[in-house]
Every structure is written in C-alpha cells, then in structure tokens.
C-alpha cells in the first residue's frame, strides 16, 4: 500500500507522460490566462480574481475529480448570472459586492456538493437539450451586448439588453478608434488562430501585442484607450465571506440557477470527454469536485467555477495524459499572479472584450439550433423562446 494518498486521476501515472502533460499545460495557460481575466471583468470584478478562480477550480478538481481532461475555472456562462445577483444586493465595485460574489461561490459549492453526496446527479439526464441550447445562446447574446461598449471605448449603460442597446445607440459617435482597432485586431488574430489550429496561443499573443502597443504608443495616456489598471497580484487573502439574512433570500434564485447550469455543463463536458454518459457514481463525484472548487474560490475571494468545454477540449487535443496538466497550469498562473502582474496594468479593456465576444460565439451553437429545428419545430420554438427571454428579459427568468 502506498504511504501517500494519490488522486484518482493520477493513479498509475507513468514518467513518460510528464513531457506531454507539461506541453499541454503551457497550451492551456496560453488560452486560460486572457479568458479567465476577461471572465472576471464580465463579472465586474478585478481581472486577477479570474486567475484565482482558475487556480482554485483546477487544483480542487484535479485532486477530487475523476476525468483526466476536464478543465475547471471561471466560466463566462455563469458570470453574468452571478454579477446580476450580486448587483441586486451591493454596489458594483465596492467591497460588499466582492464579498457577495465570494459568498455566492460558497452557496453554489454547497449545493453542488449536496447534489453529489445525495447521488442526485441523475437529474442531468432529464435536462432538455433545446432549453440548454437556448439558455446558452441567450447568455451569448447578453455577453456580446455587454462587451460592445468596451470594444468601442464608450461608457455604455443600462441594466437590460434592450436598455444597453438604447444607451449605446446614443454613444456610437464617441467611439474610440484605437480601442475599436485593438479589439478587431485581437478578434481577427484569435479567429485565424482557431482556424489554423485551436491549440495555437492566439489569445495570449493578442494580449501581449496589445499590451506592447499601448505601452509603446502611449495609447492610454494620449489616445484615451481604457486599460484595466494596476493588477494587485500576490497570494489571495483567505477569509470566510458572509451576507446578511435579509440579502440571502435575494440570492437563492440565482444560486439555484447557477447550480443548475453547472450541473448541465458538467454533464455536457463529461459526456464530450468520455464519448458518452459517465457512470452515475463518477458523475456525482465530479459534481462534488466542482463544488469543492467553488468553495475554495469563495474562500479566496473569487467566484463560483464551472467546467469549461472549450478548455477541456484543448487539454485533450494537446496530448494531455492526466490531471497533472491542470495542476501545472494552475501553478504557472499562480506564478504569473505573484511575480509578473505589473505589465498587465497596460492591458486594454478592448482586448478582454474581444476575447469575451469570441467566447460568446462558442456559446451560441447555431449548429445545434439548426439540428433542433430539423428534429422538431415545437422543440425549436422552445429553444428560440428561451433564447429570447434570456437575452431580453433575464437569465433567471429564462
């Protein structure tokens, strides 16, 4: 018997896998670094918080989960729901807002762990594909609408999709050409990189080039390009967040919504990585692992985490052999936070906006919508109505 406990995904590990896992980890970092910071901005939190969430989700799932290629971290699918929930009880940008986001992470983590311990993972088998497809597409629309002002370099405003578009229509004339150009360049670079090989670090290259351009040309000081500002790196402050009971009732619905989405997305990602449905016991354990990641993220002052289908696909396609890939990726990201966060102060917000728009295109699964339409018009109407309600009225209502 071994003197040390070994995580399930690392049992039987072979030394000749180390090189493949290390290369896959670098590929994952290249993709995750910009996308995790962008997701944090989508949640109206400092960019570094997204990196903390990635570290928490990656490490906890690596030690408790069962799938060798599943990647867990900050996710743009649930970030808008969390942001809306926190904004209902606290002012965006305040300490209370950040604390509320961390508290919701604890609640989501507790729900997922309870579902796993009670062996209720089987409910994922009954989640309607049209509804899930419609929800994700609606979230994609909301993400794009939220990011258009960032890309154009205008203030934006409004609390709903329609309201944001109405405010935006009056600000188009104040578009910052430099911000718009940076966003288009980064988006084009990412799209071309994906077309050539999705393992290429196009998003990271776009990040580095945009930071270099802002610094060399003085775009922030002389041309009004908005940057994310000082990134306060270092180790996260571990604390137990809380919220008054009067606010807790306002968080129940969004927490259940996020938990529902996490169960659905975990099931979808697991099925994709396993080429079919996972054994019930394994799936319940995976839910516990994802929930533990959210608990850890909440204690680190971050927000709830979720498996990422694109990142998981990249890990698998990059030749990864085990969860050691995600462990090494988390360590590299933590090192960046500790020693190399200063240059990120010149990172244009337009770069993160373009990254999120690209992520949104992956959530809007037009091919699945067409497949539903071919299968049954009534089910397509269900997906389309869910899309419209989520995009125009709200994610909870959808």
CSV table of N, CA and C in Angstrom, one decimal, residues 187-322:
chain,number,residue,atom,x,y,z
A,187,UNK,N,-9.5,40.1,-32.1
A,187,UNK,CA,-10.6,39.1,-32.5
A,187,UNK,C,-10.2,38.4,-33.8
A,188,UNK,N,-9.6,39.1,-34.8
A,188,UNK,CA,-9.2,38.5,-36.0
A,188,UNK,C,-8.0,37.5,-35.8
A,189,UNK,N,-7.1,37.9,-34.9
A,189,UNK,CA,-6.0,37.0,-34.6
A,189,UNK,C,-6.5,35.7,-33.9
A,190,UNK,N,-7.4,35.8,-33.0
A,190,UNK,CA,-8.0,34.6,-32.3
A,190,UNK,C,-8.7,33.7,-33.3
A,191,UNK,N,-9.5,34.4,-34.2
A,191,UNK,CA,-10.3,33.6,-35.2
A,191,UNK,C,-9.4,32.9,-36.1
A,192,UNK,N,-8.4,33.6,-36.7
A,192,UNK,CA,-7.5,33.0,-37.6
A,192,UNK,C,-6.7,31.8,-36.9
A,193,UNK,N,-6.2,32.1,-35.7
A,193,UNK,CA,-5.5,31.1,-34.9
A,193,UNK,C,-6.3,29.8,-34.7
A,194,UNK,N,-7.6,30.0,-34.4
A,194,UNK,CA,-8.5,28.8,-34.3
A,194,UNK,C,-8.7,28.1,-35.6
A,195,UNK,N,-8.8,28.8,-36.7
A,195,UNK,CA,-9.0,28.1,-38.0
A,195,UNK,C,-7.7,27.3,-38.4
A,196,UNK,N,-6.6,27.8,-38.0
A,196,UNK,CA,-5.3,27.1,-38.3
A,196,UNK,C,-5.2,25.9,-37.4
A,197,UNK,N,-5.2,26.1,-36.1
A,197,UNK,CA,-5.1,25.1,-35.1
A,197,UNK,C,-5.5,25.6,-33.8
A,198,UNK,N,-6.6,25.1,-33.2
A,198,UNK,CA,-7.2,25.6,-31.9
A,198,UNK,C,-6.2,25.6,-30.8
A,199,UNK,N,-5.1,24.8,-30.9
A,199,UNK,CA,-4.1,24.8,-29.8
A,199,UNK,C,-3.1,26.0,-29.9
A,200,UNK,N,-3.2,26.8,-31.0
A,200,UNK,CA,-2.3,27.9,-31.1
A,200,UNK,C,-2.6,29.0,-30.0
A,201,UNK,N,-1.6,29.6,-29.3
A,201,UNK,CA,-1.9,30.5,-28.3
A,201,UNK,C,-2.3,31.9,-28.8
A,202,UNK,N,-3.2,32.0,-29.7
A,202,UNK,CA,-3.6,33.3,-30.4
A,202,UNK,C,-4.1,34.3,-29.4
A,203,UNK,N,-4.9,33.9,-28.4
A,203,UNK,CA,-5.4,34.9,-27.5
A,203,UNK,C,-4.3,35.5,-26.6
A,204,UNK,N,-3.3,34.6,-26.3
A,204,UNK,CA,-2.2,35.1,-25.5
A,204,UNK,C,-1.3,36.1,-26.3
A,205,UNK,N,-1.1,35.7,-27.6
A,205,UNK,CA,-0.4,36.6,-28.5
A,205,UNK,C,-1.1,37.9,-28.6
A,206,UNK,N,-2.4,37.9,-28.8
A,206,UNK,CA,-3.1,39.2,-28.9
A,206,UNK,C,-3.0,40.0,-27.6
A,207,UNK,N,-3.0,39.3,-26.5
A,207,UNK,CA,-2.8,40.0,-25.2
A,207,UNK,C,-1.5,40.7,-25.1
A,208,UNK,N,-0.4,40.0,-25.5
A,208,UNK,CA,1.0,40.5,-25.4
A,208,UNK,C,1.1,41.7,-26.4
A,209,UNK,N,0.6,41.5,-27.6
A,209,UNK,CA,0.8,42.6,-28.6
A,209,UNK,C,0.0,43.8,-28.2
A,210,UNK,N,-1.2,43.7,-27.7
A,210,UNK,CA,-2.0,44.8,-27.3
A,210,UNK,C,-1.4,45.6,-26.2
A,211,UNK,N,-0.8,44.8,-25.2
A,211,UNK,CA,-0.1,45.5,-24.1
A,211,UNK,C,1.1,46.3,-24.6
A,212,UNK,N,1.8,45.6,-25.5
A,212,UNK,CA,3.0,46.3,-26.0
A,212,UNK,C,2.7,47.5,-26.8
A,213,UNK,N,1.6,47.5,-27.6
A,213,UNK,CA,1.2,48.6,-28.4
A,213,UNK,C,0.7,49.8,-27.5
A,214,UNK,N,0.0,49.5,-26.4
A,214,UNK,CA,-0.5,50.5,-25.5
A,214,UNK,C,0.7,51.2,-24.9
A,215,UNK,N,1.7,50.4,-24.4
A,215,UNK,CA,2.8,50.9,-23.7
A,215,UNK,C,3.7,51.7,-24.6
A,216,UNK,N,4.0,51.2,-25.9
A,216,UNK,CA,4.9,51.9,-26.8
A,216,UNK,C,4.3,53.1,-27.4
A,217,UNK,N,3.0,53.1,-27.7
A,217,UNK,CA,2.4,54.3,-28.4
A,217,UNK,C,1.7,55.2,-27.4
A,218,UNK,N,1.8,54.9,-26.1
A,218,UNK,CA,1.1,55.8,-25.2
A,218,UNK,C,-0.4,55.9,-25.4
A,219,UNK,N,-1.0,54.8,-25.8
A,219,UNK,CA,-2.5,54.8,-26.2
A,219,UNK,C,-3.4,55.2,-25.0
A,220,UNK,N,-3.0,54.8,-23.8
A,220,UNK,CA,-3.8,55.1,-22.6
A,220,UNK,C,-3.8,56.5,-22.2
A,221,UNK,N,-2.6,57.1,-22.2
A,221,UNK,CA,-2.4,58.5,-21.8
A,221,UNK,C,-2.7,59.5,-22.8
A,222,UNK,N,-2.5,59.2,-24.1
A,222,UNK,CA,-2.6,60.2,-25.2
A,222,UNK,C,-3.8,60.0,-26.1
A,223,UNK,N,-4.4,58.8,-26.1
A,223,UNK,CA,-5.5,58.5,-27.0
A,223,UNK,C,-6.7,57.9,-26.4
A,224,UNK,N,-6.7,57.9,-25.0
A,224,UNK,CA,-7.9,57.5,-24.3
A,224,UNK,C,-8.3,56.1,-24.3
A,225,UNK,N,-7.4,55.2,-24.6
A,225,UNK,CA,-7.7,53.8,-24.6
A,225,UNK,C,-7.8,53.3,-23.1
A,226,UNK,N,-8.9,52.7,-22.8
A,226,UNK,CA,-9.1,52.3,-21.4
A,226,UNK,C,-8.3,51.0,-21.2
A,227,UNK,N,-7.6,51.0,-20.0
A,227,UNK,CA,-6.8,49.8,-19.6
A,227,UNK,C,-7.4,49.3,-18.3
A,228,UNK,N,-7.0,48.1,-17.9
A,228,UNK,CA,-7.5,47.5,-16.7
A,228,UNK,C,-6.9,48.1,-15.4
A,229,UNK,N,-5.8,48.8,-15.6
A,229,UNK,CA,-5.1,49.4,-14.4
A,229,UNK,C,-4.3,48.5,-13.6
A,230,UNK,N,-3.9,49.0,-12.5
A,230,UNK,CA,-3.0,48.2,-11.6
A,230,UNK,C,-3.6,46.8,-11.2
A,231,UNK,N,-2.8,45.8,-11.4
A,231,UNK,CA,-3.3,44.4,-11.0
A,231,UNK,C,-2.6,44.1,-9.7
A,232,UNK,N,-3.3,44.0,-8.7
A,232,UNK,CA,-2.7,43.7,-7.4
A,232,UNK,C,-2.6,42.2,-7.2
A,233,UNK,N,-1.4,41.7,-7.6
A,233,UNK,CA,-1.1,40.3,-7.5
A,233,UNK,C,-0.9,39.8,-6.1
A,234,UNK,N,-0.1,38.8,-6.0
A,234,UNK,CA,0.2,38.2,-4.7
A,234,UNK,C,-0.8,37.1,-4.4
A,235,UNK,N,-0.5,36.5,-3.2
A,235,UNK,CA,-1.4,35.4,-2.8
A,235,UNK,C,-2.8,35.9,-2.4
A,236,UNK,N,-3.8,35.2,-2.7
A,236,UNK,CA,-5.1,35.6,-2.3
A,236,UNK,C,-5.3,35.7,-0.8
A,237,UNK,N,-6.2,36.5,-0.3
A,237,UNK,CA,-6.5,36.6,1.1
A,237,UNK,C,-7.5,35.6,1.4
A,238,UNK,N,-7.3,34.7,2.3
A,238,UNK,CA,-8.2,33.6,2.6
A,238,UNK,C,-9.1,34.1,3.8
A,239,UNK,N,-10.4,34.1,3.5
A,239,UNK,CA,-11.4,34.6,4.5
A,239,UNK,C,-12.7,34.0,4.2
A,240,UNK,N,-13.6,33.9,5.3
A,240,UNK,CA,-14.9,33.3,5.1
A,240,UNK,C,-15.9,34.5,4.9
A,241,UNK,N,-16.4,34.6,3.6
A,241,UNK,CA,-17.3,35.7,3.3
A,241,UNK,C,-18.7,35.4,3.9
A,242,UNK,N,-19.5,36.4,4.1
A,242,UNK,CA,-20.8,36.2,4.6
A,242,UNK,C,-21.8,37.3,4.1
A,243,UNK,N,-23.0,37.1,4.3
A,243,UNK,CA,-24.0,38.1,3.8
A,243,UNK,C,-25.2,38.1,4.8
A,244,UNK,N,-25.8,39.3,5.0
A,244,UNK,CA,-27.0,39.3,6.0
A,244,UNK,C,-28.1,38.4,5.5
A,245,UNK,N,-28.9,37.9,6.5
A,245,UNK,CA,-30.0,37.1,6.2
A,245,UNK,C,-31.0,37.8,5.3
A,246,UNK,N,-31.1,39.1,5.4
A,246,UNK,CA,-32.0,39.9,4.6
A,246,UNK,C,-31.7,39.8,3.1
A,247,UNK,N,-30.4,39.6,2.8
A,247,UNK,CA,-29.9,39.5,1.4
A,247,UNK,C,-29.9,38.1,0.9
A,248,UNK,N,-29.9,37.2,1.8
A,248,UNK,CA,-29.8,35.8,1.5
A,248,UNK,C,-30.9,35.3,0.6
A,249,UNK,N,-32.1,35.8,0.9
A,249,UNK,CA,-33.3,35.4,0.1
A,249,UNK,C,-33.2,35.9,-1.3
A,250,UNK,N,-32.5,37.0,-1.5
A,250,UNK,CA,-32.4,37.5,-2.9
A,250,UNK,C,-31.4,36.7,-3.7
A,251,UNK,N,-30.5,35.9,-3.0
A,251,UNK,CA,-29.5,35.2,-3.7
A,251,UNK,C,-29.9,33.7,-4.0
A,252,UNK,N,-31.0,33.3,-3.4
A,252,UNK,CA,-31.5,31.9,-3.5
A,252,UNK,C,-31.7,31.5,-5.0
A,253,UNK,N,-32.5,32.4,-5.7
A,253,UNK,CA,-32.9,32.0,-7.1
A,253,UNK,C,-31.6,32.0,-8.0
A,254,UNK,N,-30.8,33.0,-8.0
A,254,UNK,CA,-29.6,33.0,-8.8
A,254,UNK,C,-28.6,31.8,-8.5
A,255,UNK,N,-28.5,31.5,-7.2
A,255,UNK,CA,-27.6,30.4,-6.8
A,255,UNK,C,-28.2,29.1,-7.4
A,256,UNK,N,-29.5,28.9,-7.3
A,256,UNK,CA,-30.1,27.7,-7.9
A,256,UNK,C,-29.9,27.7,-9.4
A,257,UNK,N,-30.0,28.8,-10.0
A,257,UNK,CA,-29.8,28.9,-11.5
A,257,UNK,C,-28.4,28.5,-11.8
A,258,UNK,N,-27.4,29.1,-11.1
A,258,UNK,CA,-26.0,28.8,-11.4
A,258,UNK,C,-25.7,27.3,-11.2
A,259,UNK,N,-26.3,26.8,-10.1
A,259,UNK,CA,-26.1,25.4,-9.8
A,259,UNK,C,-26.6,24.5,-10.9
A,260,UNK,N,-27.8,24.9,-11.4
A,260,UNK,CA,-28.5,24.2,-12.5
A,260,UNK,C,-27.6,24.2,-13.7
A,261,UNK,N,-27.0,25.4,-14.1
A,261,UNK,CA,-26.2,25.5,-15.2
A,261,UNK,C,-24.9,24.7,-15.0
A,262,UNK,N,-24.3,24.7,-13.8
A,262,UNK,CA,-23.1,24.0,-13.5
A,262,UNK,C,-23.3,22.5,-13.7
A,263,UNK,N,-24.5,22.0,-13.2
A,263,UNK,CA,-24.8,20.5,-13.4
A,263,UNK,C,-24.9,20.2,-14.9
A,264,UNK,N,-25.6,21.0,-15.6
A,264,UNK,CA,-25.8,20.8,-17.0
A,264,UNK,C,-24.5,20.8,-17.8
A,265,UNK,N,-23.7,21.8,-17.5
A,265,UNK,CA,-22.4,22.0,-18.2
A,265,UNK,C,-21.4,20.9,-17.8
A,266,UNK,N,-21.4,20.5,-16.6
A,266,UNK,CA,-20.6,19.4,-16.1
A,266,UNK,C,-20.9,18.1,-16.9
A,267,UNK,N,-22.2,17.9,-16.9
A,267,UNK,CA,-22.7,16.7,-17.6
A,267,UNK,C,-22.3,16.7,-19.1
A,268,UNK,N,-22.5,17.9,-19.7
A,268,UNK,CA,-22.2,18.0,-21.2
A,268,UNK,C,-20.7,17.8,-21.4
A,269,UNK,N,-19.9,18.4,-20.5
A,269,UNK,CA,-18.4,18.3,-20.7
A,269,UNK,C,-17.9,16.9,-20.4
A,270,UNK,N,-18.5,16.3,-19.4
A,270,UNK,CA,-18.1,14.9,-19.1
A,270,UNK,C,-18.5,14.0,-20.2
A,271,UNK,N,-19.7,14.2,-20.8
A,271,UNK,CA,-20.1,13.3,-21.9
A,271,UNK,C,-19.2,13.5,-23.1
A,272,UNK,N,-18.8,14.7,-23.4
A,272,UNK,CA,-18.0,15.0,-24.5
A,272,UNK,C,-16.6,14.4,-24.3
A,273,UNK,N,-16.1,14.5,-23.1
A,273,UNK,CA,-14.7,14.0,-22.9
A,273,UNK,C,-14.7,12.5,-22.7
A,274,UNK,N,-15.9,11.9,-22.4
A,274,UNK,CA,-15.9,10.4,-22.2
A,274,UNK,C,-16.6,9.7,-23.4
A,275,UNK,N,-17.0,10.4,-24.5
A,275,UNK,CA,-17.6,9.9,-25.6
A,275,UNK,C,-18.9,9.1,-25.2
A,276,UNK,N,-19.6,9.7,-24.3
A,276,UNK,CA,-20.9,9.1,-23.8
A,276,UNK,C,-21.2,9.4,-22.4
A,277,UNK,N,-22.3,8.9,-21.9
A,277,UNK,CA,-22.6,9.2,-20.5
A,277,UNK,C,-21.6,8.6,-19.5
A,278,UNK,N,-21.3,9.3,-18.5
A,278,UNK,CA,-20.4,8.8,-17.4
A,278,UNK,C,-21.2,8.0,-16.4
A,279,UNK,N,-20.5,7.0,-15.8
A,279,UNK,CA,-21.2,6.2,-14.7
A,279,UNK,C,-21.7,7.2,-13.7
A,280,UNK,N,-22.9,6.9,-13.1
A,280,UNK,CA,-23.5,7.8,-12.1
A,280,UNK,C,-22.6,8.1,-11.0
A,281,UNK,N,-21.9,7.1,-10.4
A,281,UNK,CA,-21.0,7.4,-9.3
A,281,UNK,C,-19.9,8.3,-9.6
A,282,UNK,N,-19.3,8.2,-10.8
A,282,UNK,CA,-18.3,9.1,-11.2
A,282,UNK,C,-18.8,10.5,-11.4
A,283,UNK,N,-20.0,10.7,-11.9
A,283,UNK,CA,-20.5,12.0,-12.2
A,283,UNK,C,-20.8,12.7,-10.9
A,284,UNK,N,-21.4,12.0,-9.9
A,284,UNK,CA,-21.6,12.6,-8.6
A,284,UNK,C,-20.3,13.0,-7.9
A,285,UNK,N,-19.3,12.2,-8.1
A,285,UNK,CA,-18.0,12.6,-7.5
A,285,UNK,C,-17.5,13.9,-8.3
A,286,UNK,N,-17.7,14.0,-9.6
A,286,UNK,CA,-17.3,15.1,-10.3
A,286,UNK,C,-18.0,16.4,-9.9
A,287,UNK,N,-19.3,16.2,-9.6
A,287,UNK,CA,-20.1,17.4,-9.0
A,287,UNK,C,-19.5,17.8,-7.7
A,288,UNK,N,-19.1,16.9,-6.8
A,288,UNK,CA,-18.5,17.2,-5.6
A,288,UNK,C,-17.2,18.0,-5.8
A,289,UNK,N,-16.4,17.5,-6.8
A,289,UNK,CA,-15.1,18.2,-7.0
A,289,UNK,C,-15.3,19.6,-7.5
A,290,UNK,N,-16.3,19.8,-8.5
A,290,UNK,CA,-16.6,21.1,-9.0
A,290,UNK,C,-17.1,22.0,-7.8
A,291,UNK,N,-18.0,21.4,-7.0
A,291,UNK,CA,-18.5,22.2,-5.8
A,291,UNK,C,-17.3,22.6,-4.9
A,292,UNK,N,-16.4,21.7,-4.6
A,292,UNK,CA,-15.2,22.0,-3.8
A,292,UNK,C,-14.4,23.1,-4.4
A,293,UNK,N,-14.3,23.1,-5.7
A,293,UNK,CA,-13.6,24.2,-6.4
A,293,UNK,C,-14.3,25.6,-6.1
A,294,UNK,N,-15.6,25.6,-6.1
A,294,UNK,CA,-16.3,26.8,-5.9
A,294,UNK,C,-16.1,27.3,-4.4
A,295,UNK,N,-16.1,26.3,-3.5
A,295,UNK,CA,-15.9,26.6,-2.1
A,295,UNK,C,-14.5,27.2,-1.9
A,296,UNK,N,-13.5,26.6,-2.5
A,296,UNK,CA,-12.1,27.2,-2.4
A,296,UNK,C,-12.1,28.6,-3.0
A,297,UNK,N,-12.7,28.7,-4.2
A,297,UNK,CA,-12.7,30.0,-4.8
A,297,UNK,C,-13.4,31.1,-3.9
A,298,UNK,N,-14.5,30.7,-3.3
A,298,UNK,CA,-15.1,31.7,-2.4
A,298,UNK,C,-14.3,32.1,-1.2
A,299,UNK,N,-13.5,31.1,-0.6
A,299,UNK,CA,-12.6,31.4,0.4
A,299,UNK,C,-11.5,32.3,0.0
A,300,UNK,N,-11.1,32.2,-1.3
A,300,UNK,CA,-10.0,33.0,-1.9
A,300,UNK,C,-10.5,34.4,-2.3
A,301,UNK,N,-11.8,34.7,-2.2
A,301,UNK,CA,-12.4,36.0,-2.6
A,301,UNK,C,-12.8,36.0,-4.1
A,302,UNK,N,-12.9,34.8,-4.7
A,302,UNK,CA,-13.2,34.8,-6.1
A,302,UNK,C,-14.7,34.4,-6.2
A,303,UNK,N,-15.1,33.8,-7.4
A,303,UNK,CA,-16.5,33.5,-7.6
A,303,UNK,C,-16.6,32.0,-8.1
A,304,UNK,N,-17.8,31.6,-8.2
A,304,UNK,CA,-18.1,30.2,-8.5
A,304,UNK,C,-17.4,29.7,-9.8
A,305,UNK,N,-17.0,28.5,-9.9
A,305,UNK,CA,-16.3,27.9,-11.0
A,305,UNK,C,-17.2,26.9,-11.7
A,306,UNK,N,-16.8,26.5,-12.9
A,306,UNK,CA,-17.6,25.6,-13.7
A,306,UNK,C,-16.6,24.9,-14.7
A,307,UNK,N,-16.9,23.7,-15.1
A,307,UNK,CA,-16.1,23.0,-16.2
A,307,UNK,C,-16.2,23.8,-17.5
A,308,UNK,N,-15.1,23.9,-18.2
A,308,UNK,CA,-15.1,24.7,-19.5
A,308,UNK,C,-15.0,23.7,-20.6
A,309,UNK,N,-16.1,23.5,-21.5
A,309,UNK,CA,-16.0,22.6,-22.6
A,309,UNK,C,-14.8,23.0,-23.6
A,310,UNK,N,-14.6,24.3,-23.9
A,310,UNK,CA,-13.5,24.6,-24.9
A,310,UNK,C,-12.2,24.3,-24.3
A,311,UNK,N,-11.9,24.7,-23.0
A,311,UNK,CA,-10.6,24.4,-22.4
A,311,UNK,C,-10.4,22.9,-22.2
A,312,UNK,N,-11.5,22.2,-21.9
A,312,UNK,CA,-11.3,20.7,-21.7
A,312,UNK,C,-11.0,20.1,-23.1
A,313,UNK,N,-11.6,20.6,-24.1
A,313,UNK,CA,-11.3,20.0,-25.5
A,313,UNK,C,-9.8,20.3,-25.8
A,314,UNK,N,-9.3,21.5,-25.5
A,314,UNK,CA,-8.0,21.9,-25.8
A,314,UNK,C,-7.0,21.0,-25.0
A,315,UNK,N,-7.3,20.8,-23.7
A,315,UNK,CA,-6.4,19.9,-22.9
A,315,UNK,C,-6.3,18.5,-23.6
A,316,UNK,N,-7.4,18.0,-24.0
A,316,UNK,CA,-7.5,16.7,-24.6
A,316,UNK,C,-6.7,16.6,-25.9
A,317,UNK,N,-7.0,17.7,-26.7
A,317,UNK,CA,-6.3,17.7,-28.1
A,317,UNK,C,-4.8,18.0,-28.0
A,318,UNK,N,-4.4,18.6,-26.9
A,318,UNK,CA,-3.0,18.9,-26.7
A,318,UNK,C,-2.1,17.8,-26.3
A,319,UNK,N,-2.7,16.6,-26.1
A,319,UNK,CA,-1.9,15.4,-25.8
A,319,UNK,C,-1.8,15.1,-24.3
A,320,UNK,N,-2.6,15.8,-23.5
A,320,UNK,CA,-2.6,15.6,-22.0
A,320,UNK,C,-2.9,14.2,-21.7
A,321,UNK,N,-2.2,13.6,-20.7
A,321,UNK,CA,-2.5,12.3,-20.3
A,321,UNK,C,-3.1,12.2,-18.9
A,322,UNK,N,-3.1,13.3,-18.1
A,322,UNK,CA,-3.7,13.2,-16.8
A,322,UNK,C,-4.0,14.6,-16.3
